[in-house]
Short mmCIF file of C-alpha atoms in Angstrom, two decimals:
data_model
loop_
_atom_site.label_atom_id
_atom_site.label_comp_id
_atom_site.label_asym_id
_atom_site.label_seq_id
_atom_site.Cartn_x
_atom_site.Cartn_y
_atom_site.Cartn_z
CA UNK A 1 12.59 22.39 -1.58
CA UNK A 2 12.49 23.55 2.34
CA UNK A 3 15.85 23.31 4.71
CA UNK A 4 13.16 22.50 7.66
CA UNK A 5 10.49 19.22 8.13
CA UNK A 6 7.91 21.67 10.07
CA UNK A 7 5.41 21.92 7.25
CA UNK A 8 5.35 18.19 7.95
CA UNK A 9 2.88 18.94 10.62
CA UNK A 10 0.53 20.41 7.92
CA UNK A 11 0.66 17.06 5.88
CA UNK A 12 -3.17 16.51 6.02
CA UNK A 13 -5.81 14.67 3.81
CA UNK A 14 -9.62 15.77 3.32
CA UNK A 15 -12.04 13.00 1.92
CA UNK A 16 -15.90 14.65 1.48
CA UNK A 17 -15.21 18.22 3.14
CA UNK A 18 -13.71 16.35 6.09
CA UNK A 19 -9.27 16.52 7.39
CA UNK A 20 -7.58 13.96 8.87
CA UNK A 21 -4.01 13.90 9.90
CA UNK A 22 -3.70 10.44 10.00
CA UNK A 23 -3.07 8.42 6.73
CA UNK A 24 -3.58 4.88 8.11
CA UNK A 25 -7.44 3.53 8.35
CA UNK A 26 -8.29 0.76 10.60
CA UNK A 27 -10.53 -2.30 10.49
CA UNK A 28 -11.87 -3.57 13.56
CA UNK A 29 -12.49 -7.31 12.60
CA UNK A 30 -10.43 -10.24 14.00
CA UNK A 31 -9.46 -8.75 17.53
CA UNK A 32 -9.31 -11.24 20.48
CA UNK A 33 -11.52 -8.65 22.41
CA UNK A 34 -12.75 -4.88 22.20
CA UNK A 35 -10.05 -3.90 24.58
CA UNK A 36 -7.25 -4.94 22.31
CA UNK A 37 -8.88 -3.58 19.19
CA UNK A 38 -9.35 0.00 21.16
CA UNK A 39 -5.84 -0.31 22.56
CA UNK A 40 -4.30 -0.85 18.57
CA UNK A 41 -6.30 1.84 17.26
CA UNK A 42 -4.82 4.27 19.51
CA UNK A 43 -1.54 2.82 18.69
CA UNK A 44 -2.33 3.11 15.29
CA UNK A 45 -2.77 6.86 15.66
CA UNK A 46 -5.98 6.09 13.28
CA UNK A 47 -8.95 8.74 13.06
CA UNK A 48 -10.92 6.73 10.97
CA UNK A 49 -12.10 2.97 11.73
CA UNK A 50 -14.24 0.57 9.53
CA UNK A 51 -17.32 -1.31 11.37
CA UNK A 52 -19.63 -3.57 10.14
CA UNK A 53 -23.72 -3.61 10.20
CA UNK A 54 -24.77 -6.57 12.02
CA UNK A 55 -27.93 -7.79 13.73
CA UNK A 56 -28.16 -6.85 17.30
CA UNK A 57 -28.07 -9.94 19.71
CA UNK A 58 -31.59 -10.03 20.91
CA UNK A 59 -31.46 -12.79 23.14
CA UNK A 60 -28.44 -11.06 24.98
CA UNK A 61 -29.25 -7.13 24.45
CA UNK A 62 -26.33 -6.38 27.35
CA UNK A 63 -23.38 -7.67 25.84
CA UNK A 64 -20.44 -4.98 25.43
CA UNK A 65 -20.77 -3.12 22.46
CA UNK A 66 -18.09 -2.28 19.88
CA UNK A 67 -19.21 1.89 20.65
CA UNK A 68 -18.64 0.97 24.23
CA UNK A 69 -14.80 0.39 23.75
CA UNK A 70 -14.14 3.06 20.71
CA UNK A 71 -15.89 6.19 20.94
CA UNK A 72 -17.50 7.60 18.08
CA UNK A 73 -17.50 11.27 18.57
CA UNK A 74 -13.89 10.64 18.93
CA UNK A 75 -12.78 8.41 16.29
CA UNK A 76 -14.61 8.32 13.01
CA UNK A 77 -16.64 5.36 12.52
CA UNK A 78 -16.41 4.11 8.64
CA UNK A 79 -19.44 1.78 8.19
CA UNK A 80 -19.23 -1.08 5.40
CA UNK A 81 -21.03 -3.10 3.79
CA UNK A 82 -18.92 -6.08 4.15
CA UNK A 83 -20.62 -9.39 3.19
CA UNK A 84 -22.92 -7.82 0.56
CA UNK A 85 -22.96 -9.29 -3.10
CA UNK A 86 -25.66 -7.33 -4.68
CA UNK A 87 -25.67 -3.07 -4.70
CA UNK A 88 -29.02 -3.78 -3.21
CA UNK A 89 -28.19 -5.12 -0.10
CA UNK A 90 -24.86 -2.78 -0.02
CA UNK A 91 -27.08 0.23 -0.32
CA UNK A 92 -30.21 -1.15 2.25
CA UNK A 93 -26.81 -2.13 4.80
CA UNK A 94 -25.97 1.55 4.32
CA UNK A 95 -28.97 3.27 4.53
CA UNK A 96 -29.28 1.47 7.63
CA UNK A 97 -25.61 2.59 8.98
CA UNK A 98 -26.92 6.00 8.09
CA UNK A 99 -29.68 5.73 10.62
CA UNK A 100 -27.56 4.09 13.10
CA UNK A 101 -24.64 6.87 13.41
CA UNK A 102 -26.35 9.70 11.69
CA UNK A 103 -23.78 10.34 9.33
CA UNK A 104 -23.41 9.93 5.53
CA UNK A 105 -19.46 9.17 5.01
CA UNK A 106 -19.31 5.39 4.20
CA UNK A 107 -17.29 2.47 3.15
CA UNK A 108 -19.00 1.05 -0.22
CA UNK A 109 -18.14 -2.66 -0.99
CA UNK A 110 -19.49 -5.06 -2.91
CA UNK A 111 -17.87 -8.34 -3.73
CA UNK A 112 -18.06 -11.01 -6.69
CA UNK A 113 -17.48 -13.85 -5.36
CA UNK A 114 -16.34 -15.77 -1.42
CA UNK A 115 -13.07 -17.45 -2.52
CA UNK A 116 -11.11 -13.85 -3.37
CA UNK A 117 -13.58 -11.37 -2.19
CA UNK A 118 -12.91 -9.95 -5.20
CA UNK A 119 -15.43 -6.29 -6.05
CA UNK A 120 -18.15 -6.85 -8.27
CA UNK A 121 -17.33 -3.66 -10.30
CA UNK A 122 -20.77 -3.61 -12.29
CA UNK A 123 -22.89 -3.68 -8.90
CA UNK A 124 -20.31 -1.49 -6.83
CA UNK A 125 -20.82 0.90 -9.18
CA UNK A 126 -24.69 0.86 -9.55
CA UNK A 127 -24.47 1.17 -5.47
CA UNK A 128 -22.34 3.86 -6.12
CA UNK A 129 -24.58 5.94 -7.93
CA UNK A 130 -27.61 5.28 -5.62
CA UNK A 131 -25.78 6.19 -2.77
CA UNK A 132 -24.27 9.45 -4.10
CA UNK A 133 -27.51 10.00 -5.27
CA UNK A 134 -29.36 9.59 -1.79
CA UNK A 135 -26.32 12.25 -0.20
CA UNK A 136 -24.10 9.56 1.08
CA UNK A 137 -20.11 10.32 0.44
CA UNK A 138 -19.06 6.83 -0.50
CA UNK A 139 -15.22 5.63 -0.24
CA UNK A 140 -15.57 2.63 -2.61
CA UNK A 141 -13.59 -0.63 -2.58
CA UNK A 142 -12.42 -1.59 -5.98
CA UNK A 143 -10.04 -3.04 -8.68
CA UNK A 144 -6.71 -1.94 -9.23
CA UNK A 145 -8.27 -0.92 -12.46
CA UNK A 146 -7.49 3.15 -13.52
CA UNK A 147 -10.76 3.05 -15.91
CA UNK A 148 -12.54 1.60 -13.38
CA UNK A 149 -11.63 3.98 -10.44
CA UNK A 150 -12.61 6.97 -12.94
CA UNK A 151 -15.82 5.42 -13.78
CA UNK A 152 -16.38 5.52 -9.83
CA UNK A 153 -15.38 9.27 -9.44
CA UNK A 154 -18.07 10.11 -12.29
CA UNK A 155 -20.67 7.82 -9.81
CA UNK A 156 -20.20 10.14 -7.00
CA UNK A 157 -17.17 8.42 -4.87
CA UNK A 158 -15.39 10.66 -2.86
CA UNK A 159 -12.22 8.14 -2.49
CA UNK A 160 -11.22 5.48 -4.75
CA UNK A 161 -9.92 2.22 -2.88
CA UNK A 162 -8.35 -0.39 -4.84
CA UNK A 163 -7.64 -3.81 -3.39
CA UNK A 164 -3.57 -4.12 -3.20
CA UNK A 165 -4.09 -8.04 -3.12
CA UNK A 166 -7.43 -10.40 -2.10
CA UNK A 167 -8.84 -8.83 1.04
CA UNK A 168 -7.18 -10.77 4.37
CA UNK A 169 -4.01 -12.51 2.19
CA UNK A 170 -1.58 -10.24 3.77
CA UNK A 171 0.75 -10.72 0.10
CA UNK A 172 1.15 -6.90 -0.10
CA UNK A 173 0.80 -4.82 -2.79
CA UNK A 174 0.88 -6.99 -6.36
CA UNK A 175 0.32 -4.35 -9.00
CA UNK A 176 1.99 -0.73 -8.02
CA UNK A 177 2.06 0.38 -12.10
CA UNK A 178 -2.29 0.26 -11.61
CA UNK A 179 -2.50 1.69 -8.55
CA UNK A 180 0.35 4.73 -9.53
CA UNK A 181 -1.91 5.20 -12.48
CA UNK A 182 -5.02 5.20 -10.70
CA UNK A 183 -3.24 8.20 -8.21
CA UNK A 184 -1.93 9.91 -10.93
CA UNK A 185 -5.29 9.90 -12.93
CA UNK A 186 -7.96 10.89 -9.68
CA UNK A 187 -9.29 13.69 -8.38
CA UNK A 188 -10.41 12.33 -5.66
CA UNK A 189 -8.36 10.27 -2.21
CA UNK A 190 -7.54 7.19 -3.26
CA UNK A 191 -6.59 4.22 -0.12
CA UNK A 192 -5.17 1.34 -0.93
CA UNK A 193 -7.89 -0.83 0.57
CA UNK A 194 -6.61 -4.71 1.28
CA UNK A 195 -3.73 -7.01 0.69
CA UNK A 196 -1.55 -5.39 3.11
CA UNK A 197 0.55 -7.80 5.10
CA UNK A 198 3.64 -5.91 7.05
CA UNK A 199 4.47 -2.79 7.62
CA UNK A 200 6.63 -2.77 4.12
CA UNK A 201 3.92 -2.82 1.93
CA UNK A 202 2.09 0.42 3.53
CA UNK A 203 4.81 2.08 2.72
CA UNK A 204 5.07 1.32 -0.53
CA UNK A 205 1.49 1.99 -0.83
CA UNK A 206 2.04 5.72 0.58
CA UNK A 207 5.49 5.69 -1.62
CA UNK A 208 3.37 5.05 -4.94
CA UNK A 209 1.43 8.80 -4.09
CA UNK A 210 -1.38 7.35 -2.24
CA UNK A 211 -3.44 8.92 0.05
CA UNK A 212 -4.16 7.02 2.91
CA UNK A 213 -3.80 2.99 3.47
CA UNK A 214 -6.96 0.80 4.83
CA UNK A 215 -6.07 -2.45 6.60
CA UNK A 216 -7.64 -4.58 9.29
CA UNK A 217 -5.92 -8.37 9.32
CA UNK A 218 -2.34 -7.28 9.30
CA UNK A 219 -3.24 -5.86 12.52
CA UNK A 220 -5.42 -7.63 14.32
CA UNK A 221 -3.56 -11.32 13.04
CA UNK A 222 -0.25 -9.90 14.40
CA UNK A 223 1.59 -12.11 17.15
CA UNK A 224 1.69 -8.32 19.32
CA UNK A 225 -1.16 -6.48 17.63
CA UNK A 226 -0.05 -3.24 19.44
CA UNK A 227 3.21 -3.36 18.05
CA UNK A 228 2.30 -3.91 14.45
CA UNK A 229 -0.50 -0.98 14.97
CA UNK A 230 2.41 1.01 15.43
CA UNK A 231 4.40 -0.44 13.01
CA UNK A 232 2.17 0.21 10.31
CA UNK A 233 1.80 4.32 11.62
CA UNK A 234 5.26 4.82 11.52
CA UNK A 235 5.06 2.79 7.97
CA UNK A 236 2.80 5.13 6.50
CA UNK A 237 4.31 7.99 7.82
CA UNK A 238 7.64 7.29 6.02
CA UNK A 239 5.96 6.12 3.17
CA UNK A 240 4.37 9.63 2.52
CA UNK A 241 7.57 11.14 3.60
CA UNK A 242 9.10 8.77 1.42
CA UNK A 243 6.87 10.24 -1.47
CA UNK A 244 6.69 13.99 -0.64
CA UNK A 245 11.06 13.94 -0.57
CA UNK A 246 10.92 12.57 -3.99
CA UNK A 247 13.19 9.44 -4.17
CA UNK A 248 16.32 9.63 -6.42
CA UNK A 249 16.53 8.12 -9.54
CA UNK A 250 17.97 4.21 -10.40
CA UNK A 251 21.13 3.47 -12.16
CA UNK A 252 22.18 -0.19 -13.47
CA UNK A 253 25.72 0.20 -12.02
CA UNK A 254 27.72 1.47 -8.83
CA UNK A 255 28.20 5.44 -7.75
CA UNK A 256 30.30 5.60 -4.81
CA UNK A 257 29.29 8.66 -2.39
CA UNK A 258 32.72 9.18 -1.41
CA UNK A 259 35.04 11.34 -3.47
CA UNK A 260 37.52 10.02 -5.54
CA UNK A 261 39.22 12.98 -5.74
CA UNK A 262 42.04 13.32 -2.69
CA UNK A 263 42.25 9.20 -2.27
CA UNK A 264 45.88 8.54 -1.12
CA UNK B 1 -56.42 -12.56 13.83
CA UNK B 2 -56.55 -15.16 16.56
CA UNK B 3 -53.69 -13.25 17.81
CA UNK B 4 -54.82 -9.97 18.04
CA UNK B 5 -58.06 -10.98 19.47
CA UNK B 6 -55.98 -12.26 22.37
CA UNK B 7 -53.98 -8.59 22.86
CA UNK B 8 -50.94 -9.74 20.96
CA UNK B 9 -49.03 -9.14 17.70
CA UNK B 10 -47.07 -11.86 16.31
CA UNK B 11 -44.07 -9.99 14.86
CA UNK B 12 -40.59 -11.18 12.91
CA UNK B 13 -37.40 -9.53 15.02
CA UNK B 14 -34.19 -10.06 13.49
CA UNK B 15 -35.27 -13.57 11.98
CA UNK B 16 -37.14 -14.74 15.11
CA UNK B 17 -40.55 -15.06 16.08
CA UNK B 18 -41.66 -12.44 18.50
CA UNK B 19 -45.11 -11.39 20.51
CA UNK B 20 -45.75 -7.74 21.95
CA UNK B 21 -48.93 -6.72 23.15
CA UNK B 22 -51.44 -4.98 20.21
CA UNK B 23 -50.73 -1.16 20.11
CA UNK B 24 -47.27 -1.21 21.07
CA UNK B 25 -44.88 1.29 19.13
CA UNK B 26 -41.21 0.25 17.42
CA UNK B 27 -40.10 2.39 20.29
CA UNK B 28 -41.64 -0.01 22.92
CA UNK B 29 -40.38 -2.83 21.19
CA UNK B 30 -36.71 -1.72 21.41
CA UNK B 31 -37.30 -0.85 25.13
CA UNK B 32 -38.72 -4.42 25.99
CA UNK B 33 -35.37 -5.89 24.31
CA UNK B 34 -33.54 -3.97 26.75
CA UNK B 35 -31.76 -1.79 23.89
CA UNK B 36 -30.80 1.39 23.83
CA UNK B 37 -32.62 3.31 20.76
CA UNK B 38 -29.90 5.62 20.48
CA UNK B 39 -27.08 2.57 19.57
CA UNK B 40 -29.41 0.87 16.95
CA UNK B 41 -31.38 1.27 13.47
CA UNK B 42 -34.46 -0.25 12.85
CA UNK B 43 -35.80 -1.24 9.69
CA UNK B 44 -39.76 -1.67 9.46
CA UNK B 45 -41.19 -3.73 6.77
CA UNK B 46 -38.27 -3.21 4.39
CA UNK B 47 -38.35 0.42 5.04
CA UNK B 48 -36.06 2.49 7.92
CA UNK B 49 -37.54 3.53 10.82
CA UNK B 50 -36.42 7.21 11.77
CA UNK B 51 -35.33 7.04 15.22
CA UNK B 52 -37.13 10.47 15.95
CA UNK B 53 -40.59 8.50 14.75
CA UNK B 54 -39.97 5.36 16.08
CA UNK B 55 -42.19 5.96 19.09
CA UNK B 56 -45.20 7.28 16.77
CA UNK B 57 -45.73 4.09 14.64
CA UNK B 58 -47.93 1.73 15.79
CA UNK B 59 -46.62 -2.33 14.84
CA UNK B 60 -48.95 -4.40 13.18
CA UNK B 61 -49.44 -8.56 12.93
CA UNK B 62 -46.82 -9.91 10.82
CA UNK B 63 -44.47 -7.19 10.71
CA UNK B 64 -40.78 -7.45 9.91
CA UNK B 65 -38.54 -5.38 11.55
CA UNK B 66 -34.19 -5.50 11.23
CA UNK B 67 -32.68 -3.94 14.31
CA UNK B 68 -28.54 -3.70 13.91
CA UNK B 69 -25.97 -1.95 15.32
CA UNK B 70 -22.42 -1.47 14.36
CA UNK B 71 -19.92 -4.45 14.96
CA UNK B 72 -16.01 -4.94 14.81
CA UNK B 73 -15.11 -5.11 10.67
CA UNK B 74 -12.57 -4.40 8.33
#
């Protein structure tokens, strides 16, 4: 217990040898432009956004670029593998990412079906081991499954990130006793990674010992994107503050806070 | 072979149908799209390019190349 907040400052994270100060990860999917997705990343306060691996427009090889808007030596670029069903095309998506930035930190997904985007646990986790194998430092999208999340940290992820709820539903967090134990059993970050909706539920996230928080759509499907960017920081700051303090316990009845003692 | 008798390569770019004169490099390629090398991968016949090579391997008829960048995603 400290009388002073200033260690606050020191409150950082380190996924794969790297520290970030910022808890909150974000997507950059779903923005009406580049400028509005740059301008709620730095309301955000994120260091670390997700991108996607696409095809370069051939026919129009001038049109603004994504690296253009958000600069890469200044904000960590997470690449995914969104839109991959098979570890095979997760892994050929990332060794491609790999060439494209030049660095090895990556977002692993790999999803069972299009209705709930729901991981395919069995391929995410042969991916998982070809990647780790190959000196990549995945951060794996997952279930909210503690046996699961350990099998990943024996495959060689560096962060565990279970879904809170189907990627882009926005219903918040729908199983906090899995994702507590999956905090309390890794040794490794672990983000939750989807199903965040308002600024609430990334705080309950952060409140349940997490490490960081990973959203996109909450964002960018705001009515004032900007303002829900920095919603969600100051969300996941007082979530971990939340956390860190140590919240007091329940009781089933009443306690007033003013002493009965001295009432006239 | 009809094509490279007439001085061109018939090539598969990102799922199109694409020509480029016989000897041409991946590294020529990219510069007759008009793209920056440094802002893309390439992959060659199911295989990545190294950027640092990509102006030392010659493209052949019928070769397959992915070039991607990164886009917006969550």
């Amino acid at each position: 217990m400290t009388d002073t907040v200033a260690e606050k400052t020191a409150d950082t994270w380190t996924v794969a040898g790297r520290t970030f100060t910022s808890r909150l990860i974000v997507g950059t999917g779903k923005y009406k432009d580049f400028a509005q997705n740059a301008a709620a990343v730095e309301a955000s306060g994120a260091e670390i956004v997700t991108v996607a691996v696409r095809r370069v427009n051939i026919s129009d090889p001038k049109a603004p670029m994504l690296t253009d808007f958000i600069d890469p030596k200044k904000i960590t670029y997470l690449p995914n593998t969104a839109g991959c069903f098979t570890a095979e095309e997760a892994i050929r998506t990332l060794r491609l990412a790999r060439e494209a930035g030049g660095w090895d930190l990556v977002k692993l997904e790999v999803l069972g079906e299009a209705r709930t985007l729901y991981p395919d646990m069995r391929e995410t986790l042969k991916a998982c081991e070809v990647l780790a194998g190959e000196g990549f430092a995945p951060m794996v999208y997952c279930v909210d499954d503690p046996i699961a999340a350990k099998q990943l940290e024996e495959a060689g992820a560096v962060a565990i990130m279970p879904l809170g709820a189907p990627i882009g539903s926005g219903l918040g967090i729908q199983n906090k006793v899995t994702v507590r134990l999956i905090v309390e059993g890794a040794n490794v970050p672990v983000l939750v990674d989807a199903g965040v909706g308002t600024a609430s539920d990334a705080a309950v996230a952060m409140e349940l010992g997490c490490d960081g928080v990973l959203m996109n759509t909450a964002i960018a499907e705001a009515k004032d994107p900007l303002r829900m960017a920095r919603a969600m920081k100051l969300a996941v700051e007082a979530g971990r503050d939340a956390y860190l303090a140590g919240r007091m316990g329940t009781r089933r009845y009443a306690d007033p806070s003013s002493p009965l003692a001295g009432l006239i | 072979m009809a094509l490279e008798t007439s001085g061109e390569l018939l090539l598969t770019v990102n799922g199109e149908p694409r020509r480029i004169g016989v000897g041409a490099s991946i590294a020529d390629l990219v510069a007759s799209l008009g793209l920056d090398p440094k802002k893309v991968a390439v992959e060659h016949n199911a295989e990545i390019a190294p950027r640092s090579m990509l102006a030392d391997v010659r493209l052949a008829d019928g070769d397959v190349l992915e070039i991607v960048h990164f886009v917006g995603g969550g």
